[in-house]
C-alpha positions as CSV (number, residue, x, y, z in Angstrom):
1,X,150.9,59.9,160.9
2,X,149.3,63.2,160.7
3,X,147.8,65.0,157.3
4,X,148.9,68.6,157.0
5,X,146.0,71.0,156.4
6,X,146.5,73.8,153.8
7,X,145.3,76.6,155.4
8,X,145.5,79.0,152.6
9,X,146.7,79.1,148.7
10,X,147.1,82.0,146.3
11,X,150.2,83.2,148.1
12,X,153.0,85.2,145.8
13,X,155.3,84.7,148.4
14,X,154.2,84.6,152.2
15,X,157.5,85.5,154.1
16,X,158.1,86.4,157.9
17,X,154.9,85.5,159.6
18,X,154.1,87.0,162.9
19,X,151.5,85.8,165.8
20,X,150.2,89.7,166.6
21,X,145.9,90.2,167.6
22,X,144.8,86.4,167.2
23,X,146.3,86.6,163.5
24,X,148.5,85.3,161.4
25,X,150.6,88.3,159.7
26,X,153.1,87.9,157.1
27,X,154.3,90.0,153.5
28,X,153.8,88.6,150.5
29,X,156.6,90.0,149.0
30,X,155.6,90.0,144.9
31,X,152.0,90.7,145.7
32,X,153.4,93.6,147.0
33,X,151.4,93.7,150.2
34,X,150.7,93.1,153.9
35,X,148.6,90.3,154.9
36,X,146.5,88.6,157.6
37,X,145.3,85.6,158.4
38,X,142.6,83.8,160.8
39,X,142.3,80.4,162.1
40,X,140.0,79.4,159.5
41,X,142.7,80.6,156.4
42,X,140.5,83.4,155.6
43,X,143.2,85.8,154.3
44,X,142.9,90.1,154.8
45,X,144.9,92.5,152.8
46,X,145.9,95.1,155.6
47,X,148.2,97.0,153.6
48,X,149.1,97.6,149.8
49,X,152.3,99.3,149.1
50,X,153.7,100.5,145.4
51,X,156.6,98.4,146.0
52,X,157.9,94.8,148.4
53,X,157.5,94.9,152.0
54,X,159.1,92.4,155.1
55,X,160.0,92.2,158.4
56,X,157.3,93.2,159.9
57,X,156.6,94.1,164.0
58,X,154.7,96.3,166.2
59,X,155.3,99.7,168.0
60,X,153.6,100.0,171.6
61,X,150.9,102.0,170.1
62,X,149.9,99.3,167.4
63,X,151.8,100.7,164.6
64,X,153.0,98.7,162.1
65,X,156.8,98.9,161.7
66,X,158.0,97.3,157.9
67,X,160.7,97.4,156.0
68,X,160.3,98.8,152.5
69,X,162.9,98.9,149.6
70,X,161.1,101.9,147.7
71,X,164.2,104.2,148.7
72,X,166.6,101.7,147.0
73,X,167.7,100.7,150.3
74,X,165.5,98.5,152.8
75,X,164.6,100.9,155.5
76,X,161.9,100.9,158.2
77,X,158.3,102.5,157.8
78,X,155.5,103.1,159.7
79,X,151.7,102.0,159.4
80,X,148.8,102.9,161.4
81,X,145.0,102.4,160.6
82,X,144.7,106.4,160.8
83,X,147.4,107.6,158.1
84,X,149.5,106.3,155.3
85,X,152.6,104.4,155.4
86,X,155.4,106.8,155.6
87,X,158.9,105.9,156.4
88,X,160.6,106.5,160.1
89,X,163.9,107.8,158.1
90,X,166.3,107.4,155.0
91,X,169.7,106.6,155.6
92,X,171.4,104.9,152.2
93,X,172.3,101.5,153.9
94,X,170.0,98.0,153.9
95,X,168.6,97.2,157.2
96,X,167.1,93.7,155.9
97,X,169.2,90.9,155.0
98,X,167.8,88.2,152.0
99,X,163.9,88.4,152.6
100,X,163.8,84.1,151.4
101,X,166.3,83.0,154.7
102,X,165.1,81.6,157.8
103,X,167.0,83.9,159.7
104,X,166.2,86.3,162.7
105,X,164.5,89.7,162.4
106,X,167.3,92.2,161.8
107,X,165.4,95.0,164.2
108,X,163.7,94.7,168.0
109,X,161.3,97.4,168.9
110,X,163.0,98.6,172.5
111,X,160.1,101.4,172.6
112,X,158.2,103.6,171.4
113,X,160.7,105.7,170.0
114,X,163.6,103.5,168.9
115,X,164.4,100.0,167.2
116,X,167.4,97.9,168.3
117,X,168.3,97.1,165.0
118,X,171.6,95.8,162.2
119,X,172.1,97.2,158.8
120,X,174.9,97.1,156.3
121,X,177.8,99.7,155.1
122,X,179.5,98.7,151.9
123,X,178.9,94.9,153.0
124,X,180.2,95.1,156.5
125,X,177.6,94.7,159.6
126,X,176.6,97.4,162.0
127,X,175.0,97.3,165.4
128,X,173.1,100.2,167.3
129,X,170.2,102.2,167.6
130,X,167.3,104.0,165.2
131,X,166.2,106.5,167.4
132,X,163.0,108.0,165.6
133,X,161.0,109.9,168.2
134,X,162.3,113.1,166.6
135,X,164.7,113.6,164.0
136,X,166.2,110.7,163.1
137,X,169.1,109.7,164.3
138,X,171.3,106.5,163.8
139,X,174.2,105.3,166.8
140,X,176.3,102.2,166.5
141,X,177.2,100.5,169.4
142,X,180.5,100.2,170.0
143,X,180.6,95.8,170.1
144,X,181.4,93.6,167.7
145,X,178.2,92.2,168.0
146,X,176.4,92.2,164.6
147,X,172.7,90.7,164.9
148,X,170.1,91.5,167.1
């Protein structure tokens, strides 16, 4: 039987790793940060944010696209190496479900301008489109599909 290797320790709370650029990227949630990770378990802090991020992916360009609860509600942000994290729009509804599941990402990046993604109204699931490439704009999708 095989020994499991520790590849890292020191963790607050590593949550919704992602294979992107030959490294290991993941939140951890408490530390309040985004994080990397090589082969050998050496660990980079990419990001630091003032509150908890998750659900993390990539935009054509490289950007960073998180989800950040500093409005109250979880909603999408950007991050690129050239600017600071700003959010992609404010809309009072959560667009991440329990951050400690095993579940599926609640958003897919369709392009460079717009997320395929669910969020909640007064508890009930939505489907549509964050369209972002100019004013924001949010469209259900008339389905009763509910997760991405």
């Amino acid at each position: 039987m095989q020994q499991a290797t520790v590849l890292t320790d020191g963790l607050y709370f590593g949550e919704g790793p992602r294979w992107h650029g030959g490294r290991l990227w993941f939140s951890d949630f408490y530390d309040h940060a985004v994080k990397s990770m090589d082969a050998s378990g050496q660990v980079t802090v990419e990001h630091h944010l003032d509150d908890q991020p998750s659900g993390l992916g990539w935009l054509p360009d490289g950007s960073l696209v998180f989800l950040s609860d500093a409005s109250g509600f979880w909603n999408f942000w950007r991050w690129d190496t050239a600017s600071a994290a700003r959010p992609l729009h404010e809309h009072p509804y959560d667009f991440a479900g329990p951050a400690w599941t095993l579940a599926r990402p609640n958003y897919v990046v369709l392009d460079a301008g717009r997320l395929g993604c669910t969020w909640l109204v007064d508890g009930v699931a939505r489907l549509g489109v964050l369209d972002f490439a100019g004013s924001p704009t949010l469209t259900p999708l008339d389905s009763d599909a509910v997760e991405v």
